[in-house]
Amino acid sequence: MTDRSGIFAADDPFALTRSWLAEAEKSEINDPNAIALATVDTNGMPNIRMVLLKDIEDDAFVFYTNYESIKAGEIETAGKAAFVLHWKSLRRQIRVRGLAEREDGPKADAYFASRSPKSRLGAWASRQSQPLKSRASLMAEVARVAAQRGLATERPPFWGGYRVRPLEIEFWADGDFRLHDRFRWRRETVRDAWQIQRLSP
């Protein structure tokens, strides 16, 4: 047993994450769902970048990207990813580590269709992470795609989602005198029950 109470009291880490995110949506100025996503290349060199968390499922987290991007290539190779949600306004963060798999079906189609027309055109036009001659050449490609595809409502075959199924989630909140509160939820496999521990700050 742990001495969890207050903002840490929950029987489910995904429900707790939704609760903290909902609170952050009231106070965080921009993109409260922004996550710093970490991956690793074949040499063990880490990469990190900001993306937007688009769904918190009952047992996973989902974000979307170009499958030809560096991040996607590293996820496909390793099958793992980590990310952190950090809210300055709340002085809280959530760290997640787990297994990653594609979300390449109807759910990805529905999310792509919900994006603005300009965002859909951008997804079709951009060869994400590849060298780019100039911004003018990118905008010319956007114009070409717009002429060819109109509102571009169909999801590109090279674009979709990733679902991170966590093996570890840590909830952190700022404490007086830098004595922060930290609770780690951990399981060996995605089918196992969660084990919860309080960690030293």
PDB file of C-alpha atoms in Angstrom:
ATOM      1  CA  MET A   1       0.000   0.000   0.000  1.00  0.00           C
ATOM      2  CA  THR A   2       1.064   3.584  -0.599  1.00  0.00           C
ATOM      3  CA  ASP A   3      -0.017   6.780   1.095  1.00  0.00           C
ATOM      4  CA  ARG A   4      -1.585   8.234  -2.057  1.00  0.00           C
ATOM      5  CA  SER A   5      -4.239  10.876  -1.500  1.00  0.00           C
ATOM      6  CA  GLY A   6      -5.434  14.156  -2.972  1.00  0.00           C
ATOM      7  CA  ILE A   7      -4.317  14.658  -6.572  1.00  0.00           C
ATOM      8  CA  PHE A   8      -2.696  11.180  -6.644  1.00  0.00           C
ATOM      9  CA  ALA A   9      -5.762   9.237  -5.518  1.00  0.00           C
ATOM     10  CA  ALA A  10      -6.930   6.924  -8.320  1.00  0.00           C
ATOM     11  CA  ASP A  11      -7.355   3.234  -9.069  1.00  0.00           C
ATOM     12  CA  ASP A  12      -6.374   3.643 -12.718  1.00  0.00           C
ATOM     13  CA  PRO A  13      -3.379   5.587 -14.130  1.00  0.00           C
ATOM     14  CA  PHE A  14      -5.164   6.435 -17.380  1.00  0.00           C
ATOM     15  CA  ALA A  15      -8.086   7.984 -15.502  1.00  0.00           C
ATOM     16  CA  LEU A  16      -5.597   9.900 -13.369  1.00  0.00           C
ATOM     17  CA  THR A  17      -3.822  11.162 -16.489  1.00  0.00           C
ATOM     18  CA  ARG A  18      -7.130  12.319 -17.980  1.00  0.00           C
ATOM     19  CA  SER A  19      -7.926  14.121 -14.731  1.00  0.00           C
ATOM     20  CA  TRP A  20      -4.595  15.959 -14.649  1.00  0.00           C
ATOM     21  CA  LEU A  21      -4.858  16.846 -18.342  1.00  0.00           C
ATOM     22  CA  ALA A  22      -8.376  18.221 -17.866  1.00  0.00           C
ATOM     23  CA  GLU A  23      -7.064  20.398 -15.051  1.00  0.00           C
ATOM     24  CA  ALA A  24      -4.151  21.578 -17.197  1.00  0.00           C
ATOM     25  CA  GLU A  25      -6.519  22.537 -20.016  1.00  0.00           C
ATOM     26  CA  LYS A  26      -7.899  25.258 -17.736  1.00  0.00           C
ATOM     27  CA  SER A  27      -4.532  26.817 -16.892  1.00  0.00           C
ATOM     28  CA  GLU A  28      -1.925  25.930 -19.524  1.00  0.00           C
ATOM     29  CA  ILE A  29      -1.632  28.667 -22.162  1.00  0.00           C
ATOM     30  CA  ASN A  30      -0.813  26.522 -25.217  1.00  0.00           C
ATOM     31  CA  ASP A  31      -1.103  22.836 -26.077  1.00  0.00           C
ATOM     32  CA  PRO A  32      -1.648  21.211 -22.673  1.00  0.00           C
ATOM     33  CA  ASN A  33      -1.518  17.871 -24.526  1.00  0.00           C
ATOM     34  CA  ALA A  34       2.051  18.467 -25.802  1.00  0.00           C
ATOM     35  CA  ILE A  35       4.424  15.622 -24.989  1.00  0.00           C
ATOM     36  CA  ALA A  36       8.200  15.350 -25.276  1.00  0.00           C
ATOM     37  CA  LEU A  37       8.518  12.052 -27.154  1.00  0.00           C
ATOM     38  CA  ALA A  38      11.759  10.085 -26.819  1.00  0.00           C
ATOM     39  CA  THR A  39      12.984   7.369 -29.187  1.00  0.00           C
ATOM     40  CA  VAL A  40      16.379   5.753 -29.808  1.00  0.00           C
ATOM     41  CA  ASP A  41      18.249   4.986 -33.043  1.00  0.00           C
ATOM     42  CA  THR A  42      20.078   1.776 -33.958  1.00  0.00           C
ATOM     43  CA  ASN A  43      23.286   3.103 -32.370  1.00  0.00           C
ATOM     44  CA  GLY A  44      21.541   3.761 -29.064  1.00  0.00           C
ATOM     45  CA  MET A  45      21.586   7.531 -29.609  1.00  0.00           C
ATOM     46  CA  PRO A  46      18.400   9.073 -28.170  1.00  0.00           C
ATOM     47  CA  ASN A  47      16.137  11.546 -29.958  1.00  0.00           C
ATOM     48  CA  ILE A  48      13.455  13.732 -28.434  1.00  0.00           C
ATOM     49  CA  ARG A  49      10.856  16.093 -29.897  1.00  0.00           C
ATOM     50  CA  MET A  50       7.488  17.633 -29.075  1.00  0.00           C
ATOM     51  CA  VAL A  51       4.309  16.070 -30.486  1.00  0.00           C
ATOM     52  CA  LEU A  52       0.647  16.249 -29.478  1.00  0.00           C
ATOM     53  CA  LEU A  53      -1.024  13.483 -27.491  1.00  0.00           C
ATOM     54  CA  LYS A  54      -4.352  12.937 -29.214  1.00  0.00           C
ATOM     55  CA  ASP A  55      -6.050  10.197 -27.209  1.00  0.00           C
ATOM     56  CA  ILE A  56      -5.892   8.513 -23.821  1.00  0.00           C
ATOM     57  CA  GLU A  57      -7.460   5.103 -24.221  1.00  0.00           C
ATOM     58  CA  ASP A  58      -8.327   2.645 -21.456  1.00  0.00           C
ATOM     59  CA  ASP A  59      -4.848   1.100 -21.667  1.00  0.00           C
ATOM     60  CA  ALA A  60      -2.741   3.229 -24.029  1.00  0.00           C
ATOM     61  CA  PHE A  61      -1.782   6.678 -25.309  1.00  0.00           C
ATOM     62  CA  VAL A  62      -2.068   7.676 -28.988  1.00  0.00           C
ATOM     63  CA  PHE A  63      -0.310  10.281 -31.130  1.00  0.00           C
ATOM     64  CA  TYR A  64      -0.017  10.738 -34.907  1.00  0.00           C
ATOM     65  CA  THR A  65       2.851  11.332 -37.311  1.00  0.00           C
ATOM     66  CA  ASN A  66       4.373  10.628 -40.714  1.00  0.00           C
ATOM     67  CA  TYR A  67       5.465   6.982 -40.938  1.00  0.00           C
ATOM     68  CA  GLU A  68       8.485   8.071 -43.007  1.00  0.00           C
ATOM     69  CA  SER A  69       9.753  10.407 -40.274  1.00  0.00           C
ATOM     70  CA  ILE A  70      12.829   9.748 -38.144  1.00  0.00           C
ATOM     71  CA  LYS A  71      10.689   9.183 -35.057  1.00  0.00           C
ATOM     72  CA  ALA A  72       8.571   6.589 -36.829  1.00  0.00           C
ATOM     73  CA  GLY A  73      11.613   4.747 -38.146  1.00  0.00           C
ATOM     74  CA  GLU A  74      13.083   4.559 -34.664  1.00  0.00           C
ATOM     75  CA  ILE A  75       9.787   3.385 -33.166  1.00  0.00           C
ATOM     76  CA  GLU A  76       9.418   0.708 -35.834  1.00  0.00           C
ATOM     77  CA  THR A  77      12.933  -0.580 -35.140  1.00  0.00           C
ATOM     78  CA  ALA A  78      12.851  -0.512 -31.349  1.00  0.00           C
ATOM     79  CA  GLY A  79       9.157  -1.114 -30.721  1.00  0.00           C
ATOM     80  CA  LYS A  80       9.431   1.179 -27.706  1.00  0.00           C
ATOM     81  CA  ALA A  81       8.989   4.840 -26.823  1.00  0.00           C
ATOM     82  CA  ALA A  82       8.865   7.174 -23.846  1.00  0.00           C
ATOM     83  CA  PHE A  83       7.341  10.569 -23.275  1.00  0.00           C
ATOM     84  CA  VAL A  84       6.700  13.199 -20.650  1.00  0.00           C
ATOM     85  CA  LEU A  85       3.764  15.542 -20.133  1.00  0.00           C
ATOM     86  CA  HIS A  86       4.867  18.658 -18.250  1.00  0.00           C
ATOM     87  CA  TRP A  87       2.644  21.496 -17.058  1.00  0.00           C
ATOM     88  CA  LYS A  88       4.375  24.583 -15.674  1.00  0.00           C
ATOM     89  CA  SER A  89       1.034  26.043 -14.586  1.00  0.00           C
ATOM     90  CA  LEU A  90       0.336  23.030 -12.349  1.00  0.00           C
ATOM     91  CA  ARG A  91       3.950  22.230 -11.509  1.00  0.00           C
ATOM     92  CA  ARG A  92       3.288  18.594 -12.386  1.00  0.00           C
ATOM     93  CA  GLN A  93       4.532  16.039 -14.869  1.00  0.00           C
ATOM     94  CA  ILE A  94       3.767  12.510 -16.028  1.00  0.00           C
ATOM     95  CA  ARG A  95       6.473  10.231 -17.410  1.00  0.00           C
ATOM     96  CA  VAL A  96       5.561   7.212 -19.563  1.00  0.00           C
ATOM     97  CA  ARG A  97       7.692   4.328 -20.873  1.00  0.00           C
ATOM     98  CA  GLY A  98       6.314   1.466 -22.906  1.00  0.00           C
ATOM     99  CA  LEU A  99       5.770  -0.567 -26.031  1.00  0.00           C
ATOM    100  CA  ALA A 100       4.710   1.146 -29.259  1.00  0.00           C
ATOM    101  CA  GLU A 101       2.593  -0.120 -32.140  1.00  0.00           C
ATOM    102  CA  ARG A 102       0.899   1.422 -35.166  1.00  0.00           C
ATOM    103  CA  GLU A 103      -2.645   2.768 -35.126  1.00  0.00           C
ATOM    104  CA  ASP A 104      -3.255   2.456 -38.855  1.00  0.00           C
ATOM    105  CA  GLY A 105      -6.973   1.770 -39.116  1.00  0.00           C
ATOM    106  CA  PRO A 106     -10.358   3.501 -38.930  1.00  0.00           C
ATOM    107  CA  LYS A 107      -9.359   5.467 -35.837  1.00  0.00           C
ATOM    108  CA  ALA A 108      -6.445   7.038 -37.715  1.00  0.00           C
ATOM    109  CA  ASP A 109      -8.744   7.740 -40.683  1.00  0.00           C
ATOM    110  CA  ALA A 110     -11.253   9.489 -38.428  1.00  0.00           C
ATOM    111  CA  TYR A 111      -8.616  11.620 -36.734  1.00  0.00           C
ATOM    112  CA  PHE A 112      -7.066  12.655 -40.066  1.00  0.00           C
ATOM    113  CA  ALA A 113     -10.502  13.645 -41.386  1.00  0.00           C
ATOM    114  CA  SER A 114     -11.046  15.808 -38.289  1.00  0.00           C
ATOM    115  CA  ARG A 115      -7.940  17.918 -38.972  1.00  0.00           C
ATOM    116  CA  SER A 116      -8.195  21.286 -40.696  1.00  0.00           C
ATOM    117  CA  PRO A 117      -7.910  21.278 -44.525  1.00  0.00           C
ATOM    118  CA  LYS A 118      -4.547  23.058 -44.343  1.00  0.00           C
ATOM    119  CA  SER A 119      -3.192  20.473 -41.910  1.00  0.00           C
ATOM    120  CA  ARG A 120      -4.376  17.646 -44.150  1.00  0.00           C
ATOM    121  CA  LEU A 121      -2.703  19.241 -47.181  1.00  0.00           C
ATOM    122  CA  GLY A 122       0.475  19.729 -45.172  1.00  0.00           C
ATOM    123  CA  ALA A 123       0.539  16.055 -44.216  1.00  0.00           C
ATOM    124  CA  TRP A 124       0.289  15.063 -47.895  1.00  0.00           C
ATOM    125  CA  ALA A 125       2.884  17.607 -49.049  1.00  0.00           C
ATOM    126  CA  SER A 126       5.617  17.246 -46.429  1.00  0.00           C
ATOM    127  CA  ARG A 127       8.288  14.549 -46.617  1.00  0.00           C
ATOM    128  CA  GLN A 128       8.845  14.816 -42.893  1.00  0.00           C
ATOM    129  CA  SER A 129      12.471  14.736 -41.691  1.00  0.00           C
ATOM    130  CA  GLN A 130      13.827  14.688 -45.265  1.00  0.00           C
ATOM    131  CA  PRO A 131      16.131  17.479 -46.587  1.00  0.00           C
ATOM    132  CA  LEU A 132      14.171  20.434 -47.997  1.00  0.00           C
ATOM    133  CA  LYS A 133      15.494  22.753 -50.712  1.00  0.00           C
ATOM    134  CA  SER A 134      13.493  25.783 -49.558  1.00  0.00           C
ATOM    135  CA  ARG A 135      10.220  26.841 -47.966  1.00  0.00           C
ATOM    136  CA  ALA A 136       9.116  28.033 -51.404  1.00  0.00           C
ATOM    137  CA  SER A 137       9.486  24.503 -52.765  1.00  0.00           C
ATOM    138  CA  LEU A 138       7.406  23.168 -49.858  1.00  0.00           C
ATOM    139  CA  MET A 139       4.634  25.680 -50.493  1.00  0.00           C
ATOM    140  CA  ALA A 140       4.703  24.830 -54.190  1.00  0.00           C
ATOM    141  CA  GLU A 141       4.150  21.191 -53.260  1.00  0.00           C
ATOM    142  CA  VAL A 142       1.245  22.195 -50.995  1.00  0.00           C
ATOM    143  CA  ALA A 143      -0.312  24.068 -53.933  1.00  0.00           C
ATOM    144  CA  ARG A 144       0.200  21.074 -56.219  1.00  0.00           C
ATOM    145  CA  VAL A 145      -1.436  18.721 -53.713  1.00  0.00           C
ATOM    146  CA  ALA A 146      -4.345  21.153 -53.247  1.00  0.00           C
ATOM    147  CA  ALA A 147      -4.930  21.260 -57.016  1.00  0.00           C
ATOM    148  CA  GLN A 148      -4.760  17.487 -57.229  1.00  0.00           C
ATOM    149  CA  ARG A 149      -6.618  16.449 -54.065  1.00  0.00           C
ATOM    150  CA  GLY A 150      -8.867  19.358 -53.138  1.00  0.00           C
ATOM    151  CA  LEU A 151      -9.544  19.181 -49.383  1.00  0.00           C
ATOM    152  CA  ALA A 152      -7.380  16.048 -49.099  1.00  0.00           C
ATOM    153  CA  THR A 153      -9.756  14.240 -46.757  1.00  0.00           C
ATOM    154  CA  GLU A 154      -8.237  10.805 -47.464  1.00  0.00           C
ATOM    155  CA  ARG A 155      -5.439   9.838 -45.080  1.00  0.00           C
ATOM    156  CA  PRO A 156      -2.047   9.369 -46.785  1.00  0.00           C
ATOM    157  CA  PRO A 157      -0.718   5.791 -46.711  1.00  0.00           C
ATOM    158  CA  PHE A 158       2.477   7.115 -45.101  1.00  0.00           C
ATOM    159  CA  TRP A 159       0.693   8.879 -42.228  1.00  0.00           C
ATOM    160  CA  GLY A 160      -1.019   7.489 -39.136  1.00  0.00           C
ATOM    161  CA  GLY A 161      -0.798   6.894 -35.429  1.00  0.00           C
ATOM    162  CA  TYR A 162       1.222   5.151 -32.770  1.00  0.00           C
ATOM    163  CA  ARG A 163      -0.193   3.650 -29.622  1.00  0.00           C
ATOM    164  CA  VAL A 164       2.087   3.533 -26.590  1.00  0.00           C
ATOM    165  CA  ARG A 165       1.133   0.784 -24.149  1.00  0.00           C
ATOM    166  CA  PRO A 166       2.944   1.730 -20.951  1.00  0.00           C
ATOM    167  CA  LEU A 167       4.906  -0.556 -18.688  1.00  0.00           C
ATOM    168  CA  GLU A 168       5.732   2.352 -16.413  1.00  0.00           C
ATOM    169  CA  ILE A 169       3.972   5.632 -15.580  1.00  0.00           C
ATOM    170  CA  GLU A 170       5.277   8.107 -13.031  1.00  0.00           C
ATOM    171  CA  PHE A 171       3.210  10.953 -11.603  1.00  0.00           C
ATOM    172  CA  TRP A 172       5.237  13.870 -10.205  1.00  0.00           C
ATOM    173  CA  ALA A 173       4.088  16.984  -8.363  1.00  0.00           C
ATOM    174  CA  ASP A 174       6.139  19.848  -7.016  1.00  0.00           C
ATOM    175  CA  GLY A 175       6.674  19.870  -3.255  1.00  0.00           C
ATOM    176  CA  ASP A 176       7.912  22.381  -0.724  1.00  0.00           C
ATOM    177  CA  PHE A 177      11.696  22.564  -0.225  1.00  0.00           C
ATOM    178  CA  ARG A 178      12.113  20.459  -3.407  1.00  0.00           C
ATOM    179  CA  LEU A 179      10.616  17.489  -1.561  1.00  0.00           C
ATOM    180  CA  HIS A 180       8.497  16.506  -4.542  1.00  0.00           C
ATOM    181  CA  ASP A 181       5.841  13.781  -4.549  1.00  0.00           C
ATOM    182  CA  ARG A 182       6.457  10.926  -6.962  1.00  0.00           C
ATOM    183  CA  PHE A 183       4.385   7.783  -7.524  1.00  0.00           C
ATOM    184  CA  ARG A 184       5.440   5.119 -10.022  1.00  0.00           C
ATOM    185  CA  TRP A 185       2.982   2.642 -11.519  1.00  0.00           C
ATOM    186  CA  ARG A 186       4.857  -0.344 -12.978  1.00  0.00           C
ATOM    187  CA  ARG A 187       3.985  -3.688 -14.579  1.00  0.00           C
ATOM    188  CA  GLU A 188       6.126  -6.350 -16.260  1.00  0.00           C
ATOM    189  CA  THR A 189       3.806  -6.860 -19.252  1.00  0.00           C
ATOM    190  CA  VAL A 190       0.743  -5.022 -20.531  1.00  0.00           C
ATOM    191  CA  ARG A 191      -1.421  -7.859 -19.151  1.00  0.00           C
ATOM    192  CA  ASP A 192      -0.110  -7.615 -15.593  1.00  0.00           C
ATOM    193  CA  ALA A 193      -1.612  -5.689 -12.698  1.00  0.00           C
ATOM    194  CA  TRP A 194      -0.017  -2.389 -11.757  1.00  0.00           C
ATOM    195  CA  GLN A 195       2.374  -2.174  -8.819  1.00  0.00           C
ATOM    196  CA  ILE A 196       2.525   1.286  -7.229  1.00  0.00           C
ATOM    197  CA  GLN A 197       5.447   2.739  -5.291  1.00  0.00           C
ATOM    198  CA  ARG A 198       6.187   6.117  -3.802  1.00  0.00           C
ATOM    199  CA  LEU A 199       9.649   7.312  -4.886  1.00  0.00           C
ATOM    200  CA  SER A 200      12.046   9.603  -3.085  1.00  0.00           C
ATOM    201  CA  PRO A 201      12.193  13.107  -4.589  1.00  0.00           C
TER     202      PRO A 201
END
